[in-house]
PDB file of C-alpha atoms in Angstrom:
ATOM      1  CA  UNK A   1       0.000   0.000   0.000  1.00  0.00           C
ATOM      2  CA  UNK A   2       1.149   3.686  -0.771  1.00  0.00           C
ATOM      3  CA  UNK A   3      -0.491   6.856   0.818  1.00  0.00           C
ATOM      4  CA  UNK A   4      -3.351   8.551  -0.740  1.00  0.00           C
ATOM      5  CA  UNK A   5      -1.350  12.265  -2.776  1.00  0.00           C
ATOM      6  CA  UNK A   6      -4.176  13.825  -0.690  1.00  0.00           C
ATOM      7  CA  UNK A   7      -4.611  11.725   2.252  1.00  0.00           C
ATOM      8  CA  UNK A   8      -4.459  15.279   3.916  1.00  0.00           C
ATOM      9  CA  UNK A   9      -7.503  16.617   2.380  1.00  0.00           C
ATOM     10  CA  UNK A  10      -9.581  14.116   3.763  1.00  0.00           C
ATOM     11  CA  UNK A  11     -12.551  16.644   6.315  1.00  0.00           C
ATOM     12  CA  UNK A  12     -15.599  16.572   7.157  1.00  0.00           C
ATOM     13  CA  UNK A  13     -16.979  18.018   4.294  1.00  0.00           C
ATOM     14  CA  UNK A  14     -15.141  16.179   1.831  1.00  0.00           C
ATOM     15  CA  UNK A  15     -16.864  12.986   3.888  1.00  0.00           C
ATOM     16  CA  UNK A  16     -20.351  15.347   3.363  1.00  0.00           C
ATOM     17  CA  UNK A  17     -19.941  15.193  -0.029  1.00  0.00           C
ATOM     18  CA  UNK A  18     -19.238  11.412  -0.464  1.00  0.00           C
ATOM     19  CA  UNK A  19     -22.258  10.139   1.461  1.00  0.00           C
ATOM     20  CA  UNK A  20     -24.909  13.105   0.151  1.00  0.00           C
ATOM     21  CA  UNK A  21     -24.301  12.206  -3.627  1.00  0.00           C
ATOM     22  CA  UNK A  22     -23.650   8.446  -2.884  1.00  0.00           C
ATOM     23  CA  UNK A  23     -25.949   7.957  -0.515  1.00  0.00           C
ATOM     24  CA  UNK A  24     -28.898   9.991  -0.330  1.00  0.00           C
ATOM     25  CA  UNK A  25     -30.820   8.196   2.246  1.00  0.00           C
ATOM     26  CA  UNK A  26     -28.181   9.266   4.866  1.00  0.00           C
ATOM     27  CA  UNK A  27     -28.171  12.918   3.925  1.00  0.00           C
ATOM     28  CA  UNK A  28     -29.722  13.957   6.475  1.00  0.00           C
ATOM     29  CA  UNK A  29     -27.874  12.065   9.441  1.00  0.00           C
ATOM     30  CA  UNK A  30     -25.374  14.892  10.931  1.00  0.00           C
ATOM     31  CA  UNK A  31     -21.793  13.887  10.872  1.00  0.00           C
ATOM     32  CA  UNK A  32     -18.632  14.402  12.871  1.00  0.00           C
ATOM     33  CA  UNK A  33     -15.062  13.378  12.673  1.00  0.00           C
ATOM     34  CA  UNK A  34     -13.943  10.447  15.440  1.00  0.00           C
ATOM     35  CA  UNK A  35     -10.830  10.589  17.268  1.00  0.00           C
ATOM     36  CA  UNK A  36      -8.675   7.701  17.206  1.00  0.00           C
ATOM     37  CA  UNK A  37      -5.064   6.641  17.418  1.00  0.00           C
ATOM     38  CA  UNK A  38      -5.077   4.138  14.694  1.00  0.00           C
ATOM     39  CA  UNK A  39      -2.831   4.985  11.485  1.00  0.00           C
ATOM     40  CA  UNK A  40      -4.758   3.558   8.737  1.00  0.00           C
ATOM     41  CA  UNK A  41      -8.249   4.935   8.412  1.00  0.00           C
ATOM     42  CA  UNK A  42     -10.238   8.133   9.370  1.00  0.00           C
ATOM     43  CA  UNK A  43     -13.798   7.688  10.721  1.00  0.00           C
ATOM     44  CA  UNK A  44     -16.454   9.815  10.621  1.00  0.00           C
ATOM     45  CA  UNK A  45     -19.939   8.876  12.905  1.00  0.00           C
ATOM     46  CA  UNK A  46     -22.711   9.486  10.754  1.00  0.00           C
ATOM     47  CA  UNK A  47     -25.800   9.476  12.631  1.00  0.00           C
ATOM     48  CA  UNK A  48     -26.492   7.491  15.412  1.00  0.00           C
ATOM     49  CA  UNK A  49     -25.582   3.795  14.302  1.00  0.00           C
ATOM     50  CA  UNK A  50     -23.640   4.403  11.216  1.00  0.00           C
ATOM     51  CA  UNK A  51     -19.792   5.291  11.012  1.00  0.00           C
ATOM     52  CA  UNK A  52     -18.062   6.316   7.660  1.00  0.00           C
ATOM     53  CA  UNK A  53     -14.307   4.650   7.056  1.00  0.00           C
ATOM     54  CA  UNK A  54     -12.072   6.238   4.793  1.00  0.00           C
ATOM     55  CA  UNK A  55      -8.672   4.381   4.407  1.00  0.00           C
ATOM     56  CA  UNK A  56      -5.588   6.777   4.551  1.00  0.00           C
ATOM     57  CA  UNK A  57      -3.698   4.958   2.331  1.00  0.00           C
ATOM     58  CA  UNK A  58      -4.181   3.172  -1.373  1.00  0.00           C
ATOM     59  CA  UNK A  59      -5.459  -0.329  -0.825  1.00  0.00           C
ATOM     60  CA  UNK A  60      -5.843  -1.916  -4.034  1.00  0.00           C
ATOM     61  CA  UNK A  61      -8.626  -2.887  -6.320  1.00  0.00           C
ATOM     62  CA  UNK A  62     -11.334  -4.872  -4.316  1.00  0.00           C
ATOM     63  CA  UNK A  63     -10.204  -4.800  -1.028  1.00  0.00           C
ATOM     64  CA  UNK A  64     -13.137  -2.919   0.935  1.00  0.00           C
ATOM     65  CA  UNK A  65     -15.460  -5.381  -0.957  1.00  0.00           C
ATOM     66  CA  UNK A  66     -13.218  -8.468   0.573  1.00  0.00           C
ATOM     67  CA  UNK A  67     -13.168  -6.937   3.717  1.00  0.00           C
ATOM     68  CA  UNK A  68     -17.512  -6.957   3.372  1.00  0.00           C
ATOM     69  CA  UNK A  69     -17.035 -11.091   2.573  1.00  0.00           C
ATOM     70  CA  UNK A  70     -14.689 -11.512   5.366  1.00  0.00           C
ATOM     71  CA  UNK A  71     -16.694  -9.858   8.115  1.00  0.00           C
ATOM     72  CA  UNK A  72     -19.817 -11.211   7.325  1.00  0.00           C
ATOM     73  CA  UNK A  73     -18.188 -15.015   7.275  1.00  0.00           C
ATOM     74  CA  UNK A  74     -15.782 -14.314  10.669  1.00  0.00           C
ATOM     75  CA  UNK A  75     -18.961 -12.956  12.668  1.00  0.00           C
ATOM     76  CA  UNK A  76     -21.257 -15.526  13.130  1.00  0.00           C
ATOM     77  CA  UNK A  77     -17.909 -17.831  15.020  1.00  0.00           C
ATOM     78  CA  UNK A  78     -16.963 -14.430  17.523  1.00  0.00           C
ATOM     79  CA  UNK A  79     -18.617 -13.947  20.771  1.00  0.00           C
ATOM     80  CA  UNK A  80     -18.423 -10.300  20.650  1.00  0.00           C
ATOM     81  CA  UNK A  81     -19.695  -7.758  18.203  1.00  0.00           C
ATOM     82  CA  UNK A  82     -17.247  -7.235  14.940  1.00  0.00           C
ATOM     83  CA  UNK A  83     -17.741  -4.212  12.637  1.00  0.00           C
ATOM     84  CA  UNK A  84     -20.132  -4.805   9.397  1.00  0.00           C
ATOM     85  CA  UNK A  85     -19.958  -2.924   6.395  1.00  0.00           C
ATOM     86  CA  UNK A  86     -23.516  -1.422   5.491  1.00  0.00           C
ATOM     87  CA  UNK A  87     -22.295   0.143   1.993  1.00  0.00           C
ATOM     88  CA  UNK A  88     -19.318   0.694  -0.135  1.00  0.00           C
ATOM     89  CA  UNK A  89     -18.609   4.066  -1.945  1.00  0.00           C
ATOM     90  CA  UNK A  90     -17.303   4.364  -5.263  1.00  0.00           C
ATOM     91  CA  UNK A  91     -13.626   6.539  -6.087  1.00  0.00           C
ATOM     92  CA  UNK A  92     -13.937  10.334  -6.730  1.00  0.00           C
ATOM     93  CA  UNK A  93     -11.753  12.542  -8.275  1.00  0.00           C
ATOM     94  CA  UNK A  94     -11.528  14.374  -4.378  1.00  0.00           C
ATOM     95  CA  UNK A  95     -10.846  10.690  -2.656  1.00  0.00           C
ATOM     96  CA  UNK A  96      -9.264   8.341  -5.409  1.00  0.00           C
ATOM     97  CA  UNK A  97     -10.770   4.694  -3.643  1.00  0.00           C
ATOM     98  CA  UNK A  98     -13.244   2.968  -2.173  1.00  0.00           C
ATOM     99  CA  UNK A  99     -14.845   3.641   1.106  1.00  0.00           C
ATOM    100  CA  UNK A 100     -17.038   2.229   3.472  1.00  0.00           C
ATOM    101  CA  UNK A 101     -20.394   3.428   5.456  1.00  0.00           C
ATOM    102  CA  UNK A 102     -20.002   0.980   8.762  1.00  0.00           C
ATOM    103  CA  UNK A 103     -22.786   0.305  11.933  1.00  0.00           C
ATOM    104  CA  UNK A 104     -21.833   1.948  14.857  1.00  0.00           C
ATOM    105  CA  UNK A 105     -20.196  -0.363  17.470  1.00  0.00           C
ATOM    106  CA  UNK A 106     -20.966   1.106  20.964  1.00  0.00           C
ATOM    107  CA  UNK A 107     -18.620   0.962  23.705  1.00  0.00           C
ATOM    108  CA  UNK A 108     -14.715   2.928  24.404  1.00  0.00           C
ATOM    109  CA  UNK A 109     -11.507   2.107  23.753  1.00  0.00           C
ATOM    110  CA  UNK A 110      -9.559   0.645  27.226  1.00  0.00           C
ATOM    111  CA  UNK A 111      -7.665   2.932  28.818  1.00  0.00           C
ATOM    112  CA  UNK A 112      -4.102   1.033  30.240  1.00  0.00           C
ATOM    113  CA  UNK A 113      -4.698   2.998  33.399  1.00  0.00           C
ATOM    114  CA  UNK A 114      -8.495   2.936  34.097  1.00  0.00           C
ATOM    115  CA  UNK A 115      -9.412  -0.893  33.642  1.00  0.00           C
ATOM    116  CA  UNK A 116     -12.370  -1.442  35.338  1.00  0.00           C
ATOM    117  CA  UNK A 117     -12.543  -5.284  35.591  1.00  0.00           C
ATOM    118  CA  UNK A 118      -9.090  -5.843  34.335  1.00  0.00           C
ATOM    119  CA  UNK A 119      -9.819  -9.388  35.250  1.00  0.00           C
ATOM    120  CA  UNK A 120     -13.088  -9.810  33.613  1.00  0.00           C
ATOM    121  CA  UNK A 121     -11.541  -8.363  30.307  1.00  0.00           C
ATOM    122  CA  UNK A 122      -8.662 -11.201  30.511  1.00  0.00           C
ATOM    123  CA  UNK A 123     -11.190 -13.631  30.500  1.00  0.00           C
ATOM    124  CA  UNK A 124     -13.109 -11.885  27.445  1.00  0.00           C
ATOM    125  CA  UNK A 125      -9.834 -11.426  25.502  1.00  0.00           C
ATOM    126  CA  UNK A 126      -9.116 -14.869  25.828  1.00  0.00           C
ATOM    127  CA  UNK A 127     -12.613 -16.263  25.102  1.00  0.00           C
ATOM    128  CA  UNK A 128     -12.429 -13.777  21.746  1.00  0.00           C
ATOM    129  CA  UNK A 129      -8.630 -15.501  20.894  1.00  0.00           C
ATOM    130  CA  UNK A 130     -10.168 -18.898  21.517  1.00  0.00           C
ATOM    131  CA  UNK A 131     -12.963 -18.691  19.367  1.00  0.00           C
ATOM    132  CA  UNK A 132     -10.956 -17.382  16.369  1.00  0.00           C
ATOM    133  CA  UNK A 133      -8.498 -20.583  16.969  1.00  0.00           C
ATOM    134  CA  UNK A 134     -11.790 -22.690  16.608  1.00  0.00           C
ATOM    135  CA  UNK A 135     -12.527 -21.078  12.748  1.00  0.00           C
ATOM    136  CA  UNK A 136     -12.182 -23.908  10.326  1.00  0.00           C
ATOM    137  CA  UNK A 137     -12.314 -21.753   6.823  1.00  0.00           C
ATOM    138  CA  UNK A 138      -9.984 -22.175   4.121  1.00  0.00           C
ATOM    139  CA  UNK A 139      -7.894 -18.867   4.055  1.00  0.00           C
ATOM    140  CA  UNK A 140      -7.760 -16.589   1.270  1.00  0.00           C
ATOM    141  CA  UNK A 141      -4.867 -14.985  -1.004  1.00  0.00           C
ATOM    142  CA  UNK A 142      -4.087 -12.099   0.582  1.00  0.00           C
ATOM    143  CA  UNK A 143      -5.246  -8.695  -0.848  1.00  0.00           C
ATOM    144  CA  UNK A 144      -1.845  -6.488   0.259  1.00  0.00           C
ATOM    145  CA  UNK A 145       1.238  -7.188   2.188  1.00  0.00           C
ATOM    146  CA  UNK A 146      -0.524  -6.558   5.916  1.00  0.00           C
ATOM    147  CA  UNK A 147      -2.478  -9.906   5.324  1.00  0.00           C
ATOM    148  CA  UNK A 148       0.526 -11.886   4.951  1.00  0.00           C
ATOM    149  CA  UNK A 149       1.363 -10.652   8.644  1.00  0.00           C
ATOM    150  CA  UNK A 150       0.243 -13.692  10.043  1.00  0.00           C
ATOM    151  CA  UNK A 151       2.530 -16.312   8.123  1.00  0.00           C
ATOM    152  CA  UNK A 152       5.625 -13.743   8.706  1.00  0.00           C
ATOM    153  CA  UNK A 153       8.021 -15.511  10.439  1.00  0.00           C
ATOM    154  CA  UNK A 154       9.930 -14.101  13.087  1.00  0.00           C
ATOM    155  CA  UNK A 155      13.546 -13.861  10.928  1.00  0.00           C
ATOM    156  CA  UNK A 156      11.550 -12.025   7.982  1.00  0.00           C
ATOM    157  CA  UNK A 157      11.643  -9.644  11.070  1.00  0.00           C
ATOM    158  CA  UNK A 158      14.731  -9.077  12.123  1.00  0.00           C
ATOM    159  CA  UNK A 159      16.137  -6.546  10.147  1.00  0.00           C
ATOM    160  CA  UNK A 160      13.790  -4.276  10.878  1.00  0.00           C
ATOM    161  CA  UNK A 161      13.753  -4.829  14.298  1.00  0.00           C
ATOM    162  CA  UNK A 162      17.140  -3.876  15.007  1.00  0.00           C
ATOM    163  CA  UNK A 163      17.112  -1.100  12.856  1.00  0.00           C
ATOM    164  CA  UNK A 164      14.259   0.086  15.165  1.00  0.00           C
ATOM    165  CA  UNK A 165      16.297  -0.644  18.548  1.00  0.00           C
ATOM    166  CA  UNK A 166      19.389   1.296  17.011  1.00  0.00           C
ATOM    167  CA  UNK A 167      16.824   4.037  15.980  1.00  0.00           C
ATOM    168  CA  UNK A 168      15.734   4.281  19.160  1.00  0.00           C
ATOM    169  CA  UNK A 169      19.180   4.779  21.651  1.00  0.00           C
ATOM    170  CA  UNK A 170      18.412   7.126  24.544  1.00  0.00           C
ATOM    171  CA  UNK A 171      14.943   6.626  24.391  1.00  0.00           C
ATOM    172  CA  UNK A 172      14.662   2.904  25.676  1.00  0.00           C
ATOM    173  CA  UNK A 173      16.961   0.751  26.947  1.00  0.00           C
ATOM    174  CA  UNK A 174      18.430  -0.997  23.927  1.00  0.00           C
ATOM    175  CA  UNK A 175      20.703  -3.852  25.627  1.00  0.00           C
ATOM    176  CA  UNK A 176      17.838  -5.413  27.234  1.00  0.00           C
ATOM    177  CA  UNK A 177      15.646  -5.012  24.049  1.00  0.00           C
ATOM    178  CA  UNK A 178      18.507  -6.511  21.589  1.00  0.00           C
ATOM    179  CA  UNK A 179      18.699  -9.522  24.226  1.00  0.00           C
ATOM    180  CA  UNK A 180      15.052  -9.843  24.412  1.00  0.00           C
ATOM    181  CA  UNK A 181      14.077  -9.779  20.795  1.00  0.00           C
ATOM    182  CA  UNK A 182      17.208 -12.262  20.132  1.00  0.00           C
ATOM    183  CA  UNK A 183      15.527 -15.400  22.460  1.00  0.00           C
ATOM    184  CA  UNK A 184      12.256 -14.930  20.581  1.00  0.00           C
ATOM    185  CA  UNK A 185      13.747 -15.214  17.617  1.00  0.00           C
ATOM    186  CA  UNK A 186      15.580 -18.504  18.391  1.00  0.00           C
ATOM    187  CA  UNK A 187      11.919 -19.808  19.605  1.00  0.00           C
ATOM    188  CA  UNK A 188      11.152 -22.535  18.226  1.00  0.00           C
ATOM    189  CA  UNK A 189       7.609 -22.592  15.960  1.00  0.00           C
ATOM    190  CA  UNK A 190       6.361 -26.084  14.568  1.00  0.00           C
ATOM    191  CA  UNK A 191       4.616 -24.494  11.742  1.00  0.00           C
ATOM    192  CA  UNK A 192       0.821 -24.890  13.272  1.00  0.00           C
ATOM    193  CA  UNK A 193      -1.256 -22.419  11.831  1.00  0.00           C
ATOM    194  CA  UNK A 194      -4.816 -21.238  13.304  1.00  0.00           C
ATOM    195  CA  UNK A 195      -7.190 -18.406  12.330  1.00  0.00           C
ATOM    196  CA  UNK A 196      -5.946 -15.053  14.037  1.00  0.00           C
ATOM    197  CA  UNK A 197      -6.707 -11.201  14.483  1.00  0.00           C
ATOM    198  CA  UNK A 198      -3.151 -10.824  14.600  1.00  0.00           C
ATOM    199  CA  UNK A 199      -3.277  -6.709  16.297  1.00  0.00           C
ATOM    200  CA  UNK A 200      -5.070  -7.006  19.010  1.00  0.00           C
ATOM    201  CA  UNK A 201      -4.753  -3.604  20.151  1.00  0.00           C
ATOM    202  CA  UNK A 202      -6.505  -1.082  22.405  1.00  0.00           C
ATOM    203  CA  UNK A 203      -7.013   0.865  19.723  1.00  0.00           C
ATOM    204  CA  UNK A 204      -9.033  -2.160  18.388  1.00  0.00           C
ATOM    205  CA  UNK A 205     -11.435  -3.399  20.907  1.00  0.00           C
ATOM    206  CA  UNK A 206     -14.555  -1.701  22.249  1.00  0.00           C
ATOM    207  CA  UNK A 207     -15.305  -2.043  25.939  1.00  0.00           C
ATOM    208  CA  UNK A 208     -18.701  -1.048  28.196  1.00  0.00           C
ATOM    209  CA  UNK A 209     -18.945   0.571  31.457  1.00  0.00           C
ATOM    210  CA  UNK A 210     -18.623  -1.989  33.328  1.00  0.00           C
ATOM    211  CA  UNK A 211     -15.300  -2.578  31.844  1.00  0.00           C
ATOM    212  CA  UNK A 212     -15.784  -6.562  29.696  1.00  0.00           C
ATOM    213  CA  UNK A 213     -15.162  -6.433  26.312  1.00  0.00           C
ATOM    214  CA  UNK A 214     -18.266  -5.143  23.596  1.00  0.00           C
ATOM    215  CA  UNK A 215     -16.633  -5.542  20.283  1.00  0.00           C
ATOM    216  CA  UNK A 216     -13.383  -5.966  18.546  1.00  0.00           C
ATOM    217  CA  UNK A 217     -12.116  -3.887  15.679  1.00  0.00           C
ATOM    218  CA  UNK A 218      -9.983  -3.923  12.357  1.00  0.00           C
ATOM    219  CA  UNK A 219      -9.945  -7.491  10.753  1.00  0.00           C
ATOM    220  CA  UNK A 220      -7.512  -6.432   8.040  1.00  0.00           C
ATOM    221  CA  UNK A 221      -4.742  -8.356   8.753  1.00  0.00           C
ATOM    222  CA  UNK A 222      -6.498 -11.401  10.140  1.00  0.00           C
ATOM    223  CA  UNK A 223      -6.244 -15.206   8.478  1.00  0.00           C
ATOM    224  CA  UNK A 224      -4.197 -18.380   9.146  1.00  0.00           C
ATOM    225  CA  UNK A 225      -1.013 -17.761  10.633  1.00  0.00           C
ATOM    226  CA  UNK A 226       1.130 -18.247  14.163  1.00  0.00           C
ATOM    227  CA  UNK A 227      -1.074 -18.850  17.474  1.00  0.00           C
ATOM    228  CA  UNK A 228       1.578 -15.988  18.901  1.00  0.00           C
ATOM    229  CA  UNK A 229       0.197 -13.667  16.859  1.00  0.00           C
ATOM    230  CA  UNK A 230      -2.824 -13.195  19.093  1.00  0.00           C
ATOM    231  CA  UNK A 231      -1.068 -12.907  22.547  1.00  0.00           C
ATOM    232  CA  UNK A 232      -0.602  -9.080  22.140  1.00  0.00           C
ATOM    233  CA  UNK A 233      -3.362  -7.943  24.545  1.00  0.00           C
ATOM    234  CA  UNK A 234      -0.948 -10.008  27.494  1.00  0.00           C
ATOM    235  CA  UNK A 235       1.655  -7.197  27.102  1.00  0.00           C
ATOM    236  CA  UNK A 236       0.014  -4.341  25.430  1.00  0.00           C
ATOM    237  CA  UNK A 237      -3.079  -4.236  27.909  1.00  0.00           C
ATOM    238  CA  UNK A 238      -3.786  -6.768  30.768  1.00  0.00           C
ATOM    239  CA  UNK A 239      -1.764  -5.606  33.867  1.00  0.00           C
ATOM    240  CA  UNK A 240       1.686  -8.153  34.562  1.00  0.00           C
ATOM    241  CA  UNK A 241      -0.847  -9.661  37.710  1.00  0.00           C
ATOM    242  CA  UNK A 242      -3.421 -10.883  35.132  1.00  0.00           C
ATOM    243  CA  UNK A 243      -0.912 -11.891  32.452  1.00  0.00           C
ATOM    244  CA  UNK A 244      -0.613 -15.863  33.784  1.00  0.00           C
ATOM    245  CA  UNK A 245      -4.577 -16.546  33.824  1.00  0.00           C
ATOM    246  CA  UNK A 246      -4.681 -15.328  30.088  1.00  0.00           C
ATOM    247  CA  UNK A 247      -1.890 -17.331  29.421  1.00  0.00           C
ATOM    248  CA  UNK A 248      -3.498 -20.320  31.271  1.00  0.00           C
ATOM    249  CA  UNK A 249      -6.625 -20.446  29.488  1.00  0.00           C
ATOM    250  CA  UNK A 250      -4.989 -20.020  25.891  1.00  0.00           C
ATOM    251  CA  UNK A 251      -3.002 -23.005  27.596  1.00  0.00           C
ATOM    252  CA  UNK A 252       0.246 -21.515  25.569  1.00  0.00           C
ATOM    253  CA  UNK A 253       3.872 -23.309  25.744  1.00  0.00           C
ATOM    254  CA  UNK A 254       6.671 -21.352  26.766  1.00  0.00           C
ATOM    255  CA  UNK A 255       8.112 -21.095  23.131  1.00  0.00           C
ATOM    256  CA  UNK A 256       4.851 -19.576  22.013  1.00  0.00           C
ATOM    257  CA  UNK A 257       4.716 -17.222  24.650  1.00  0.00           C
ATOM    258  CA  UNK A 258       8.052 -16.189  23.580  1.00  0.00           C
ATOM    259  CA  UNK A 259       7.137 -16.063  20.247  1.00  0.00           C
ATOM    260  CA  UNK A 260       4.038 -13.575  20.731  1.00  0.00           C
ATOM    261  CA  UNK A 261       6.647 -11.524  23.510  1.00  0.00           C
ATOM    262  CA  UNK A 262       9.021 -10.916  20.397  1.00  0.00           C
ATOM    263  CA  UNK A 263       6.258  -9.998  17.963  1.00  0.00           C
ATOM    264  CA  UNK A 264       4.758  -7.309  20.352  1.00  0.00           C
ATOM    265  CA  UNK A 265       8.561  -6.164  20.904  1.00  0.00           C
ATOM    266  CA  UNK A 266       8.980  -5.943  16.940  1.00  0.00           C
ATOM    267  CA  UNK A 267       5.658  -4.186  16.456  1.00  0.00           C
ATOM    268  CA  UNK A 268       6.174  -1.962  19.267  1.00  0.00           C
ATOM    269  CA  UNK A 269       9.798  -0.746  18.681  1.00  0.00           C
ATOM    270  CA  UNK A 270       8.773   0.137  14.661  1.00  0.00           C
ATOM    271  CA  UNK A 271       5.783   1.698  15.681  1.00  0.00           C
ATOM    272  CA  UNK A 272       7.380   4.453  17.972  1.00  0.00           C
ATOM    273  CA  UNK A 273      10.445   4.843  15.679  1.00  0.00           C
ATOM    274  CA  UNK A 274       8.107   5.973  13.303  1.00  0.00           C
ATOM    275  CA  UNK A 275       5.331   7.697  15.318  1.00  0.00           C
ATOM    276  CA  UNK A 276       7.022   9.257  18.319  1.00  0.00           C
ATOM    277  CA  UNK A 277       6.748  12.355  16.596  1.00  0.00           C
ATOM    278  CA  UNK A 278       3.816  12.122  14.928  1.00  0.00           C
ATOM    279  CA  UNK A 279       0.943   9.882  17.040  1.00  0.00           C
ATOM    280  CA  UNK A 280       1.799  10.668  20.770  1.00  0.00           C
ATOM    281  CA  UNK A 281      -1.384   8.163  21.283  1.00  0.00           C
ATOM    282  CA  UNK A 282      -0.154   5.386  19.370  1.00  0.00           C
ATOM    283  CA  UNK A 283       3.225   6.069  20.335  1.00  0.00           C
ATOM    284  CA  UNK A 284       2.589   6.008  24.305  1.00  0.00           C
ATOM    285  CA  UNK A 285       0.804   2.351  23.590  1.00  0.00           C
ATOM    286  CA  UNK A 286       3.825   1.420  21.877  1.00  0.00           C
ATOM    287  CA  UNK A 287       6.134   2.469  24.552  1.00  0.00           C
ATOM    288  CA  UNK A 288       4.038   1.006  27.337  1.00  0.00           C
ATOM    289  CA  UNK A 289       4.703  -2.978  25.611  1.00  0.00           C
ATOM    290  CA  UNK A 290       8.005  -2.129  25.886  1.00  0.00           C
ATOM    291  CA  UNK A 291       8.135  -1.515  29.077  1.00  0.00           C
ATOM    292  CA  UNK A 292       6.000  -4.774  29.737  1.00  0.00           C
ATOM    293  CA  UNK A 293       7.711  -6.592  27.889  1.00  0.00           C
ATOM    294  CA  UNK A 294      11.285  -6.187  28.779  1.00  0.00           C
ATOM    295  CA  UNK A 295      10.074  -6.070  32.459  1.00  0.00           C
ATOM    296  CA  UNK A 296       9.256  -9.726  32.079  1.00  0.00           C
ATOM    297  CA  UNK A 297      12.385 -12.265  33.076  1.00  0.00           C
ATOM    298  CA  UNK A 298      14.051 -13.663  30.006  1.00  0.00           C
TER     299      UNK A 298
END
């Protein structure tokens, strides 16, 4: 994928536009811009159970329309609500792809700080991550490069990785990052594949008041691929107390556990070398993993 020339020029009445000559029947619904840490998409509510999703970068022919098929066949196997794509707009001259009118998932994005039943959400999260492992669909080819994230393995990795831990001296400490990243890599993976959501994020679940988790978010990179993949909440969310029982009832092995520690490091160490600047919220998620994760024993 490449970013839209005029990715900038994405507002709220350039969203107006879209959705009053595309879609009529919604002209009337009022319309606001959604704040969100996320990297890949602006949304827009529009009206009271509709969002608009605009992606900020070029996907390819077809994808939204895949990403339609592949919500509609995931959600009837997840215990929790999953986004569903209501309508697909057509390419402009003003926005040059396709776009997406969504329904409106209720519930807030966890806060790391201000879990309310930390424990109750461990035991969602890892209800969610077993129910995906149960999927039996064939996968599909994937559409761009993020769907193959799944099947990376951890070498195809490395290089970026460690350019990410050099880019990143003074800012975190890089000894104990090299030396953690370096035993995940020599983990040992037997090549068992299951279905994942591979960025389980807070950015990408939903939560009520009471703190248990509503609905998870984002399904683009999702498909066959590593069990580790889906152990990201255990570092980027849960607090350290809590990180056994979700362990325990995904019943993971210590080389898959080291596995999904060295893919949360590798996410997390790109991510703020390239957004410390530019996404304090996405890079403050990205430098609380580290934290977690180099705070846990090798």
């Amino acid at each position: 994928m490449s970013p839209l020339a005029d990715q900038a020029a994405i507002d709220t009445p350039l969203v107006r536009e879209l959705v009053d000559s595309q879609f009529p029947q919604w002209a009337a619904l009022p319309l606001e811009p959604v704040t969100s840490g996320g990297k890949c998409n602006a949304i827009y509510r529009l009206g009271p159970a509709l969002s608009v999703r605009l992606s900020l970068w070029s996907p390819g022919a077809d994808v939204v329309h895949r990403e339609q098929e592949k919500l509609a066949t995931l959600a009837p196997f997840l215990p929790v609500a999953i986004p569903a794509v209501e309508a697909i707009g057509s390419a402009t001259d003003a926005f040059p792809g396709e776009w997406s009118v969504h329904r409106w998932l209720t519930g807030t994005h966890p806060a790391l700080d201000a879990l309310v039943d930390p424990h109750g959400l461990a035991t969602d999260l890892a209800t969610f991550v077993q129910a995906f492992r149960r999927i039996d669909l064939p996968d599909r080819p994937p559409t761009y490069p993020g769907e193959r994230r799944t099947r990376a393995p951890m070498d195809s990795m490395d290089s970026a990785t460690r350019e990410a831990i050099g880019g990143l001296d003074g800012l975190i400490d890089t000894r104990a990052a090299l030396a953690s990243w370096e035993e995940s890599l020599a983990a040992p993976y037997d090549g068992h594949e299951v279905w994942v959501h591979s960025d389980l994020m807070p950015s990408n679940m939903l939560v009520s008041p009471e703190g248990r988790l509503t609905a998870v978010l984002d399904f683009e990179t999702s498909g066959l691929g590593d069990p580790a993949c889906d152990l990201f909440p255990a570092w980027y969310l849960l607090p350290a107390n809590l990180r056994g029982n979700f362990r325990a009832a995904l019943d993971v092995d210590d080389a898959s556990w080291i596995r999904g520690r060295g893919r949360v490091l590798s996410q997390a160490l790109i991510v703020l070398q390239h957004s410390k600047d530019t996404n304090p919220a996405y890079a403050n998620n990205a430098r609380h993993a580290i934290r977690e994760v180099l705070a846990t024993p090798l």
